[in-house]
One Martini backbone bead per residue (centre of mass of N, CA, C, O) as a GRO file, in nm:
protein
  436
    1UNK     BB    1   4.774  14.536   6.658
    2UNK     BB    2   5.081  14.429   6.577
    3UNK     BB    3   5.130  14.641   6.394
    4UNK     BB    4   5.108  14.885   6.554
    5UNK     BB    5   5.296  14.803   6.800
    6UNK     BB    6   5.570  14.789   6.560
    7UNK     BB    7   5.521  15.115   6.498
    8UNK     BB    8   5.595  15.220   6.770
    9UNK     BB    9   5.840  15.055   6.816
   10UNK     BB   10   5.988  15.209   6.588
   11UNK     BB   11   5.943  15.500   6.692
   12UNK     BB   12   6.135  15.440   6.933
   13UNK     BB   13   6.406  15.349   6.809
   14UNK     BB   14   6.458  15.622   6.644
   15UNK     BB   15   6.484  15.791   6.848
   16UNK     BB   16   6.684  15.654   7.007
   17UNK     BB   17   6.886  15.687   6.786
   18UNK     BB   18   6.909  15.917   6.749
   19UNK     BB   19   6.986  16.070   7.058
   20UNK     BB   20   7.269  15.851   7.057
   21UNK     BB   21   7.396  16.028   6.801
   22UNK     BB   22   7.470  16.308   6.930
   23UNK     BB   23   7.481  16.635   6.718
   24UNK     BB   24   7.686  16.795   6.859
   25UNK     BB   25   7.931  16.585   6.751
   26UNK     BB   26   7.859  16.638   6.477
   27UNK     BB   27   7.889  16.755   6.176
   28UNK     BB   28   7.768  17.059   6.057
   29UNK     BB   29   7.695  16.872   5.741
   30UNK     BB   30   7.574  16.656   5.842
   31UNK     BB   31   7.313  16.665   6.017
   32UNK     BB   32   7.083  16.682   5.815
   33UNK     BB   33   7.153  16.436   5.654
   34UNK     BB   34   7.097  16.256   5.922
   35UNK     BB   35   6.793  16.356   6.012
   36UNK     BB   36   6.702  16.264   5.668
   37UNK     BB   37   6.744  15.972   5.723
   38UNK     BB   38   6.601  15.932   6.001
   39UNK     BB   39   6.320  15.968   5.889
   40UNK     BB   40   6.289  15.805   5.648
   41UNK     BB   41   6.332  15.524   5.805
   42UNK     BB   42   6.063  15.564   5.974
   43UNK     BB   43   5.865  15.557   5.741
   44UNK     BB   44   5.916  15.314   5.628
   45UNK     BB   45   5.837  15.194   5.896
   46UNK     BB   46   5.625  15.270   6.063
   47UNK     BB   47   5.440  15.402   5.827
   48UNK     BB   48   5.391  15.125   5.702
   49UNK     BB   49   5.264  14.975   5.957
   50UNK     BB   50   5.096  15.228   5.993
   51UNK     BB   51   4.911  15.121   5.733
   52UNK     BB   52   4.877  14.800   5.756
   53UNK     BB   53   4.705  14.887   6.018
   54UNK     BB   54   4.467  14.986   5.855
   55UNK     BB   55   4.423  14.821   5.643
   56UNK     BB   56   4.319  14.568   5.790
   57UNK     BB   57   4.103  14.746   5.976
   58UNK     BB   58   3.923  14.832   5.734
   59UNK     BB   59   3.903  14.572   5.585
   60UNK     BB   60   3.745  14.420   5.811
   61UNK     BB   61   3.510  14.577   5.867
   62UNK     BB   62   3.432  14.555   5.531
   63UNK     BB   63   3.369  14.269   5.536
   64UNK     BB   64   3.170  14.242   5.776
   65UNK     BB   65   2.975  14.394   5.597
   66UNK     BB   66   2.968  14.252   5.328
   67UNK     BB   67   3.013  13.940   5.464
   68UNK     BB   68   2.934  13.658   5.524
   69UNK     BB   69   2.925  13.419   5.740
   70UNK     BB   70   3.046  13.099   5.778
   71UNK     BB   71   3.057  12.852   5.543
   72UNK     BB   72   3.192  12.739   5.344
   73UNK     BB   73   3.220  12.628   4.991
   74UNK     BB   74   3.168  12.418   4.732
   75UNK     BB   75   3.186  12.284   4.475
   76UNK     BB   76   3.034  12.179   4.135
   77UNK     BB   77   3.182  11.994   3.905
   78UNK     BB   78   3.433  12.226   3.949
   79UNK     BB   79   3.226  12.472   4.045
   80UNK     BB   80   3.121  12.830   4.066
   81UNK     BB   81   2.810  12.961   4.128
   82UNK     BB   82   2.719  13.321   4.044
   83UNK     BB   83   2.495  13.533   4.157
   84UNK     BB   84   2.428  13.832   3.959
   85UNK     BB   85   2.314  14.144   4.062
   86UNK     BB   86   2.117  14.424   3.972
   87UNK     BB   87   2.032  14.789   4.077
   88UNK     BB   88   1.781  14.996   4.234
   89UNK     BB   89   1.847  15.111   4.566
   90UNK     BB   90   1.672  15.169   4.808
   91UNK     BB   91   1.557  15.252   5.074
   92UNK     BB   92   1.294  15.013   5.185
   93UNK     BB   93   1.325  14.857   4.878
   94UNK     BB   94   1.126  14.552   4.817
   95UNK     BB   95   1.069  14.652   4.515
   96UNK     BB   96   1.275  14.507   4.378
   97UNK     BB   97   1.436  14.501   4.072
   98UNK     BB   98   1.637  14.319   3.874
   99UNK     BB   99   1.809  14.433   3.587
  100UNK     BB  100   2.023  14.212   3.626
  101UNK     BB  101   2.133  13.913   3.514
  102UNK     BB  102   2.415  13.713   3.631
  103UNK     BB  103   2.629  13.373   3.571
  104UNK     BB  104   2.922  13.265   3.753
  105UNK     BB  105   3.153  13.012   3.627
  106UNK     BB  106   3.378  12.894   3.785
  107UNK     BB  107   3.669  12.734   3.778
  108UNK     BB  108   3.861  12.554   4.058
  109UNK     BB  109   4.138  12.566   3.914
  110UNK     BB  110   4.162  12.807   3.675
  111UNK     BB  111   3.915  13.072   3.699
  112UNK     BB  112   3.746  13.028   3.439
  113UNK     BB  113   3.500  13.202   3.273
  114UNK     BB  114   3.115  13.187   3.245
  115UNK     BB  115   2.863  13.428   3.132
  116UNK     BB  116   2.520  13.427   3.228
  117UNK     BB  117   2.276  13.550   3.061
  118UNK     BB  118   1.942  13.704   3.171
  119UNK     BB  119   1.663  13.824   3.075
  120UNK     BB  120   1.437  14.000   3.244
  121UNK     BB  121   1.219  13.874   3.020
  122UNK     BB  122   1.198  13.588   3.127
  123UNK     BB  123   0.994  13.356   3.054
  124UNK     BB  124   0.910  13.028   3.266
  125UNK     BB  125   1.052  12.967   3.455
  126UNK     BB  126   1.258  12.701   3.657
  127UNK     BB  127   1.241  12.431   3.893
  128UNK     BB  128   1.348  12.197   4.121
  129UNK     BB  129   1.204  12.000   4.322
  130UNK     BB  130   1.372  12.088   4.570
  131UNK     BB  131   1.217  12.336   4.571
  132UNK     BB  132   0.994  12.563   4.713
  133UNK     BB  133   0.848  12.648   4.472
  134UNK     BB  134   0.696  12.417   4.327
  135UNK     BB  135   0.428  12.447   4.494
  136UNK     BB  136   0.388  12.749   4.360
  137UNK     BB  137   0.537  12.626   4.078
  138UNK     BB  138   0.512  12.320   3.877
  139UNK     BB  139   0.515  12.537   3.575
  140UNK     BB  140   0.640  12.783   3.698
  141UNK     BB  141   0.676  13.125   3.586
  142UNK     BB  142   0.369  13.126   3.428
  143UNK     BB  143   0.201  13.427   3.413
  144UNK     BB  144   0.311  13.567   3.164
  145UNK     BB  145   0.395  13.916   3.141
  146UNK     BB  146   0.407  13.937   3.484
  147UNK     BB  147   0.629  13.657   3.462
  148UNK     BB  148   0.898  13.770   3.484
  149UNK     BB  149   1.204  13.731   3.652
  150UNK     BB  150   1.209  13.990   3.808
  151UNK     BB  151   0.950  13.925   3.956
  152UNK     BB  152   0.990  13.761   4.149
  153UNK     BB  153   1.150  13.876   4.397
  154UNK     BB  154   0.865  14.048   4.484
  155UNK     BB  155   0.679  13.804   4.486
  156UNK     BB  156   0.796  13.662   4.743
  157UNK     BB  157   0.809  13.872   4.938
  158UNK     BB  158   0.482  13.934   4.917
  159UNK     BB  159   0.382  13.583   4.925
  160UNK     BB  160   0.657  13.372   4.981
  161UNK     BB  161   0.846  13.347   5.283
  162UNK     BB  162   0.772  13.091   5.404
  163UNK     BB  163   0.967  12.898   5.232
  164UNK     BB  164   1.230  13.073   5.339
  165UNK     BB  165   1.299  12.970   5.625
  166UNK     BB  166   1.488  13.160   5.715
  167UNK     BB  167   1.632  13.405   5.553
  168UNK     BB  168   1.748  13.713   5.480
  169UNK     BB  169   1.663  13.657   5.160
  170UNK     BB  170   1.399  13.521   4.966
  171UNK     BB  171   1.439  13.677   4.682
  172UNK     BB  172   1.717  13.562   4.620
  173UNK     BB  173   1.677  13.268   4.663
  174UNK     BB  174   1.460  13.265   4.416
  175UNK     BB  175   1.707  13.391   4.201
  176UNK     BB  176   1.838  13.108   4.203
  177UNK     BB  177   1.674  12.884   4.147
  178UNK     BB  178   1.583  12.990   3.871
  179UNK     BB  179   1.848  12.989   3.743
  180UNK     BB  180   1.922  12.700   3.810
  181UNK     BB  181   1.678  12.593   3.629
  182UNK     BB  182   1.776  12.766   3.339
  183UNK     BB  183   2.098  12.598   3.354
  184UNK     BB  184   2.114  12.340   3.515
  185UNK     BB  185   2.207  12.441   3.794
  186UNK     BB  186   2.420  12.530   4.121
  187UNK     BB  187   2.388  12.772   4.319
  188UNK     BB  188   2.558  12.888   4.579
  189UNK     BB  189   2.571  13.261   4.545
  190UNK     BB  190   2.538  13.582   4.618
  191UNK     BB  191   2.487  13.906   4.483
  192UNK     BB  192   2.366  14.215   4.533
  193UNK     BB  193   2.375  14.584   4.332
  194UNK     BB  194   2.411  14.883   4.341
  195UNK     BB  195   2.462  15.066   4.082
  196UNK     BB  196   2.575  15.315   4.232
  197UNK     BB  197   2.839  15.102   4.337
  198UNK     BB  198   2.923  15.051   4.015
  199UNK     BB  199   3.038  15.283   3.988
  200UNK     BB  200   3.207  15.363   4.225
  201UNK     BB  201   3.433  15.111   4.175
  202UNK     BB  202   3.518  15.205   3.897
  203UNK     BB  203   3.653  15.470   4.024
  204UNK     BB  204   3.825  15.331   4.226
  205UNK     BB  205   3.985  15.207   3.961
  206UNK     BB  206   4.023  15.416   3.717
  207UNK     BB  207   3.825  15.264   3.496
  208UNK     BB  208   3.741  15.202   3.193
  209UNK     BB  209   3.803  15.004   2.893
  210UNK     BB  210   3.660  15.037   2.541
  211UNK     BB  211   3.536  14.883   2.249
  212UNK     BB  212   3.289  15.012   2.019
  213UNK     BB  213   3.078  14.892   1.718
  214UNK     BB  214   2.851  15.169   1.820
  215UNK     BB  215   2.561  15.352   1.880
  216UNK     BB  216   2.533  15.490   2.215
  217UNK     BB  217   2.341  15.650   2.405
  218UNK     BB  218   2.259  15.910   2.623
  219UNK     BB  219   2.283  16.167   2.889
  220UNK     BB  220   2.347  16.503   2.735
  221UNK     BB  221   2.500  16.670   2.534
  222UNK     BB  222   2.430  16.842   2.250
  223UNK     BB  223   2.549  16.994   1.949
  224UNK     BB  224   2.307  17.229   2.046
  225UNK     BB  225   2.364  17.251   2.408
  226UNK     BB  226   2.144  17.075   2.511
  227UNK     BB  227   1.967  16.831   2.622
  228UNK     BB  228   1.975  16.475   2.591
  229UNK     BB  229   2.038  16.274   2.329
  230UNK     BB  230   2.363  16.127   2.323
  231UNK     BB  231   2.611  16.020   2.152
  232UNK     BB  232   2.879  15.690   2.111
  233UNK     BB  233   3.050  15.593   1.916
  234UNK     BB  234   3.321  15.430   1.746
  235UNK     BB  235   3.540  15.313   1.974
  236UNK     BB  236   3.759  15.423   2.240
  237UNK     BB  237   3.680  15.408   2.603
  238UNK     BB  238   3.741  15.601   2.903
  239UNK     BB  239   3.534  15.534   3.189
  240UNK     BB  240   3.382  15.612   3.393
  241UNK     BB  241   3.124  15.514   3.637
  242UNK     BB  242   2.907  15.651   3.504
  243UNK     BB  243   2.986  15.607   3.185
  244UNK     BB  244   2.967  15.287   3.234
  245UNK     BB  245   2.667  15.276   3.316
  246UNK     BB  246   2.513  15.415   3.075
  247UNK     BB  247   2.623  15.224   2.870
  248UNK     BB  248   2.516  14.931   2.994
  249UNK     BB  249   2.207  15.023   3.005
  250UNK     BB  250   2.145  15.123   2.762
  251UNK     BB  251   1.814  15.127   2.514
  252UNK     BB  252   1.781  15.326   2.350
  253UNK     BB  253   1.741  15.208   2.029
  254UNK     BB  254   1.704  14.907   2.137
  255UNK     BB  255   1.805  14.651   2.341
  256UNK     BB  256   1.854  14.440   2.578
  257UNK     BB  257   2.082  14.268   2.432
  258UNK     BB  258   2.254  14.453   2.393
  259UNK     BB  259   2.250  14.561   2.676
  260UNK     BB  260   2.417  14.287   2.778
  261UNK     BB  261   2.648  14.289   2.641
  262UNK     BB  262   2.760  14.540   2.736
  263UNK     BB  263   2.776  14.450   3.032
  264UNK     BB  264   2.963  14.198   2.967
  265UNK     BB  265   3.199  14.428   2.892
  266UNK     BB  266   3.221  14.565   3.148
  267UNK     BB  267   3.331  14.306   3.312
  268UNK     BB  268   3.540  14.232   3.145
  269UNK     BB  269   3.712  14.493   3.197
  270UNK     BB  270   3.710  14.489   3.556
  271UNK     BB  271   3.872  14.202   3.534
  272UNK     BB  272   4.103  14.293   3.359
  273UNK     BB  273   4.188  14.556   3.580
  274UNK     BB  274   4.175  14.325   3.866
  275UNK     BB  275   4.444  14.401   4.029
  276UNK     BB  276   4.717  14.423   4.284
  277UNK     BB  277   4.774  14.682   4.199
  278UNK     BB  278   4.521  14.845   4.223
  279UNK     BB  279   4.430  14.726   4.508
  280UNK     BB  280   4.691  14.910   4.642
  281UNK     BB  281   4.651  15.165   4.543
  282UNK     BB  282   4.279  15.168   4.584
  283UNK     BB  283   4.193  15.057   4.871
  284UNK     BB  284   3.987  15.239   4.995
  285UNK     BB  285   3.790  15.296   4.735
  286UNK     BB  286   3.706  14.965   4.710
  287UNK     BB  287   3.582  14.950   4.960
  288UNK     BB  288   3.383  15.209   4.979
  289UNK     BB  289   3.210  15.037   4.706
  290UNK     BB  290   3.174  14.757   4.854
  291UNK     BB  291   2.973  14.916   5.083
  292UNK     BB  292   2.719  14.902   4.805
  293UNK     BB  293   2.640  14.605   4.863
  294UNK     BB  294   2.327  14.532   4.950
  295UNK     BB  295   2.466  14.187   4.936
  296UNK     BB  296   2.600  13.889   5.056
  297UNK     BB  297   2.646  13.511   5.105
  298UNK     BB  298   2.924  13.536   5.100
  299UNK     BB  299   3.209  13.421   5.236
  300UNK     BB  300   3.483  13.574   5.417
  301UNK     BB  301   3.668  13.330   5.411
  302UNK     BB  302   3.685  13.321   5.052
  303UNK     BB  303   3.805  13.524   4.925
  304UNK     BB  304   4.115  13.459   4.897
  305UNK     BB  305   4.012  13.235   4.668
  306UNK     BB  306   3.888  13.428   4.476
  307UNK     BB  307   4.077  13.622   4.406
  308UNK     BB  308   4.240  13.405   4.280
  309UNK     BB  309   4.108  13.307   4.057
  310UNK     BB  310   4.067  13.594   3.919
  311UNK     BB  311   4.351  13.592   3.839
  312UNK     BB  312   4.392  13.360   3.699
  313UNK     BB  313   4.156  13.413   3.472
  314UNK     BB  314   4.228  13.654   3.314
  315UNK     BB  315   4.428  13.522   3.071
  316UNK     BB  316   4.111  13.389   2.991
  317UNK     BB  317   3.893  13.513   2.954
  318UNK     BB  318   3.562  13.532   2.866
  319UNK     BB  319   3.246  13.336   2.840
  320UNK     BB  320   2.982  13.396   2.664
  321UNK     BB  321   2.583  13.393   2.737
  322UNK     BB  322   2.261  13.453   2.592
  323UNK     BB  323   1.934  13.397   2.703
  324UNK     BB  324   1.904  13.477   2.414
  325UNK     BB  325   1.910  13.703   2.191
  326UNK     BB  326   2.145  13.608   1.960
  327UNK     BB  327   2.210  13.298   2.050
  328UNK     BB  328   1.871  13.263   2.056
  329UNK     BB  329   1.655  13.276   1.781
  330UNK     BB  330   1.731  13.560   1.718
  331UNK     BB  331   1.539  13.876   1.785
  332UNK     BB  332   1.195  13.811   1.857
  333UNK     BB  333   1.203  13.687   2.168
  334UNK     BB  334   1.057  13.427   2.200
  335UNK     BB  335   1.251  13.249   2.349
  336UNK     BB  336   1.212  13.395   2.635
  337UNK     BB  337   0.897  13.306   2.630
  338UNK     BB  338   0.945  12.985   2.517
  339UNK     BB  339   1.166  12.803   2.634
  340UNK     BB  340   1.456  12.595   2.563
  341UNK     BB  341   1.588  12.397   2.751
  342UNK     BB  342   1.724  12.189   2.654
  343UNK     BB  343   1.896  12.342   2.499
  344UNK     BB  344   2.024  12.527   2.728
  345UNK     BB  345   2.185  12.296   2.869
  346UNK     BB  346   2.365  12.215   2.622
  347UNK     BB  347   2.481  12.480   2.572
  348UNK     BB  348   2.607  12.483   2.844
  349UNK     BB  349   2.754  12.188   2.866
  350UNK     BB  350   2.960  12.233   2.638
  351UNK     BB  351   3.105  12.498   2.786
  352UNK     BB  352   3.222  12.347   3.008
  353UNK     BB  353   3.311  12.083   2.921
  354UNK     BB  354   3.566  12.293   2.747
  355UNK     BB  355   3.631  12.379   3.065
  356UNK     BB  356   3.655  12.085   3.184
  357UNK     BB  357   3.368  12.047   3.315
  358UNK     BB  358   3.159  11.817   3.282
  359UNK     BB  359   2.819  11.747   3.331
  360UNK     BB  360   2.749  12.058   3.543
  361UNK     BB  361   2.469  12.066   3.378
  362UNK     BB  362   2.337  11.752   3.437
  363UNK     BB  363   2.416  11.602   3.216
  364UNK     BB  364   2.500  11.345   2.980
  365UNK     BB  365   2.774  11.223   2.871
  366UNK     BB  366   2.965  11.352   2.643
  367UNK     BB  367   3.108  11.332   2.352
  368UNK     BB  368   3.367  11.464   2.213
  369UNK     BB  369   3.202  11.532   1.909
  370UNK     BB  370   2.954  11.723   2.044
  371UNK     BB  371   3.154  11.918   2.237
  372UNK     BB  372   3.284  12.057   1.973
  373UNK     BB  373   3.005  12.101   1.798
  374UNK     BB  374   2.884  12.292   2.032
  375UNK     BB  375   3.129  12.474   2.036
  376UNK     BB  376   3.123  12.574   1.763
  377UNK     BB  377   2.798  12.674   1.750
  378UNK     BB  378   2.882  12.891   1.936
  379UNK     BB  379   3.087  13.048   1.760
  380UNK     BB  380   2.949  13.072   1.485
  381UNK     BB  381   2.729  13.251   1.591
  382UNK     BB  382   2.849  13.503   1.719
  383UNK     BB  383   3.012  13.559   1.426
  384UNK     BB  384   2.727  13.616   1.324
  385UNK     BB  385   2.659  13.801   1.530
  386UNK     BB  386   2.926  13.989   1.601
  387UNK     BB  387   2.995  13.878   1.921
  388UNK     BB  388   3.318  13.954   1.930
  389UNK     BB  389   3.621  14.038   2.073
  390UNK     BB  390   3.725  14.109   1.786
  391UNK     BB  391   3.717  14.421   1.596
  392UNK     BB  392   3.822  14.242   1.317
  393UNK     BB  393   3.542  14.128   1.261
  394UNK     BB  394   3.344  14.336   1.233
  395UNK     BB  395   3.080  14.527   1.123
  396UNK     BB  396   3.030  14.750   0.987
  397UNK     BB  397   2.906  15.037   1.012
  398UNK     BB  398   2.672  15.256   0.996
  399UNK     BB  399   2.485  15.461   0.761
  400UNK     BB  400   2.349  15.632   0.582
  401UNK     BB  401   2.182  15.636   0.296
  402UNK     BB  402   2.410  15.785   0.157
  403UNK     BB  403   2.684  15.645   0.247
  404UNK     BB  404   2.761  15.784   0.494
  405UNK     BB  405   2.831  15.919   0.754
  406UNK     BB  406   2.779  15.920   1.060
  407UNK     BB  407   2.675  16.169   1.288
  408UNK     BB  408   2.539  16.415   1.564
  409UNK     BB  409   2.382  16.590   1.368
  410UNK     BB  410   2.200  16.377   1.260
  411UNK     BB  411   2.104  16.237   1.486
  412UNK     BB  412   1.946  16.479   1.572
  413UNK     BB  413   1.767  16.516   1.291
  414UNK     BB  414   1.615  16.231   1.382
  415UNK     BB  415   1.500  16.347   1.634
  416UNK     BB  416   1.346  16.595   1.564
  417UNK     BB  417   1.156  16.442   1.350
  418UNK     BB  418   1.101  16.122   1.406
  419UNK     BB  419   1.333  15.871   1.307
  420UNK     BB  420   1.303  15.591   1.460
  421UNK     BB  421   1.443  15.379   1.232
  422UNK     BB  422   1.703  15.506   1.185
  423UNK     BB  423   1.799  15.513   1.453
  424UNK     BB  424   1.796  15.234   1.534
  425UNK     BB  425   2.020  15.174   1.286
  426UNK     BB  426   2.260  15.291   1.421
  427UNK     BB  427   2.217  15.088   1.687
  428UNK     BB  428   2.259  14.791   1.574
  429UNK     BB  429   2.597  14.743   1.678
  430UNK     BB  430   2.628  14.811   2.016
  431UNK     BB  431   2.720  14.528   2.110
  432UNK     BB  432   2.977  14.617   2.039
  433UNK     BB  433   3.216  14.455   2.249
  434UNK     BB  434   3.577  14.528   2.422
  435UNK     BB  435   3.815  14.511   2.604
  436UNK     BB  436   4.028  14.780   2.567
   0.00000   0.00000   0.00000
């Protein structure tokens, strides 16, 4: 109100400047110049004024939209922990299951980022006793293979809401639960995204760009004009929203661990290119695809917190962690299925202890010739199974079987004949991927 009320105050000075300056006595080749100069600075103040009272007044609606009221969130151990899913929600679709599953942990001091990826096929998930499901899961959640993690969400919406008394959503409740006993954190607030709003975000950004070490499918025209199976190879991609969607997602002739490396490379592009340049150019644009956000229990008074920190992280890259494969134990998924929570914690506990705050995942002070051995085994294993972010350690992609380059017509005669093992072969370096 105040800025507006400023825009109109502004565009009376300047009528009645303009009025004052009476024309008619004015030499008759300054005319124009004196009109056009006071048209100009008419825009630049009051046009100025009432775009920022317009910017204001969408902001705040749009805030209202998507972020819950209530009390800030404090740090734990001097880091915030968010759960982030991803999803195709549709409208009234109570059996959403998450997509995606990864927790941000950023350092309260320093914006510092880094992400752990849980694969949705993850198993026998673990909570703390202080958790409502302890008592409808003292083992887990572990029937087998219908209790993956992303089942959780249903599971509870359909069986146990009332572990959740008051809770605006008891399935997001519970798949921060299920997160924080698997990294044996205290995970703070989520956010739930619908696919469709991810695409849009991208979108509204002017796009992500990223640099791939492999073959990865998607659905578009083929080399013989047909609809199908298309790949992109080897390169640099500024990808939009949808194709940037599609990259993240795909899985065809792949695995969920490449599917979720694609996914934490296109995060760490997005945020390596929202800056305050994008925001103040792209303003309105990233408001409506914000509003394509499912939910998300984070406070709107702490945006501006949180804001500053992403600025913060940007110049220190993203640390990144996948519970499962090629991380924890080689490919066979078995891990997955098994977890070592203990490793599990090890590990989580070195990589924070190593960004400044030890202990946040609640383990033992560890020395710091342990931390530095862990830190080192995490390094050391990324690079041993390519999954670095400087494309100049990767290993050469794939070739034909005599040695000649891929082609996406080679590509097509494996797929028309039912070479399915080739295809996988082709497929199988598309984890590596690094931001820009």
């Amino acid at each position: 109100m105040v800025l507006a009320a400023l825009a109109i105050g502004w565009v009376v000075l300047w009528v009645d400047t303009f009025r004052l300056l009476r024309l008619r006595l004015v030499a008759p080749g300054m005319k124009p110049l004196l009109a056009f100069s006071t048209v100009l600075l008419l825009v630049a103040t009051s046009g100025m004024l009432g775009y920022g009272s317009f910017a204001v007044n969408a902001g705040r609606n749009a805030l209202n939209e998507i972020f819950a009221p209530g009390p800030a969130i404090e740090p734990v151990a001097g880091r915030y922990n968010f759960l982030l899913m991803g999803g195709d929600a549709g409208e009234g679709r109570i059996g959403l299951r998450p997509d995606s599953i990864h927790v941000a942990s950023v350092n309260a001091e320093t914006g510092s980022t880094i992400l752990f990826s849980i694969p949705r096929n993850f198993q026998n998930a673990r909570f703390s006793e202080d958790s409502p499901l302890w008592g409808a899961y003292p083992e887990g959640f572990s029937c087998g293979d219908e209790c993956i993690i992303n089942a959780l969400y249903v599971d509870v919406m359909e069986n146990h809401q009332d572990l959740y008394p008051g809770a605006e959503d008891p399935g997001a409740e519970a798949m921060m639960d299920a997160a924080g006993g698997i990294l044996g954190l205290d995970i703070q607030s989520y956010a739930m995204v619908d696919m469709g709003g991810f695409s849009q975000l991208i979108d509204s950004m002017g796009g992500v760009t990223v640099t791939s070490g492999g073959w990865t499918t998607y659905r578009g025209p083929r080399p013989d004009g047909e609809w199908g199976n298309a790949w992109w190879g080897p390169g640099t991609y500024d990808f939009n929203g949808e194709e940037a969607l599609a990259f993240a997602r795909s899985r065809h002739f792949s695995t969920d661990y490449s599917r979720i490396r694609r996914q934490q490379c296109i995060q760490s592009a997005m945020l390596a290119q929202f800056n305050p340049q994008t925001l103040v150019t792209r303003f309105q644009g990233i408001l409506d695809a914000g509003e394509q956000i499912v939910e998300t229990d984070l406070p709107g008074q702490q945006l501006g917190t949180f804001v500053s920190l992403a600025t913060k992280g940007q110049s220190q890259g993203m640390g990144r962690l996948t519970i499962g494969p090629p991380d924890f134990e080689g490919e066979d998924g078995r891990f997955t299925t098994y977890p070592d929570f203990d490793e599990i914690h090890t590990r989580v506990d070195g990589m924070l202890a190593e960004d400044g705050t030890p202990n946040a995942a609640g383990t033992s002070p560890a020395p710091l010739l342990f931390v530095d051995a862990t830190a080192s085994l995490v390094a050391s294993a990324s690079q041993e199974a390519g999954t670095g972010d400087d494309p100049a350690d990767w290993p050469a992609p794939p070739t034909q079987p005599d040695g000649s380059e891929i082609t996406l017509e080679y590509l097509q005669h494996l797929e028309d004949t039912g070479q399915t093992g080739l295809l996988e072969d082709a497929a199988s370096t598309n984890h590596l991927c690094a931001a820009g």
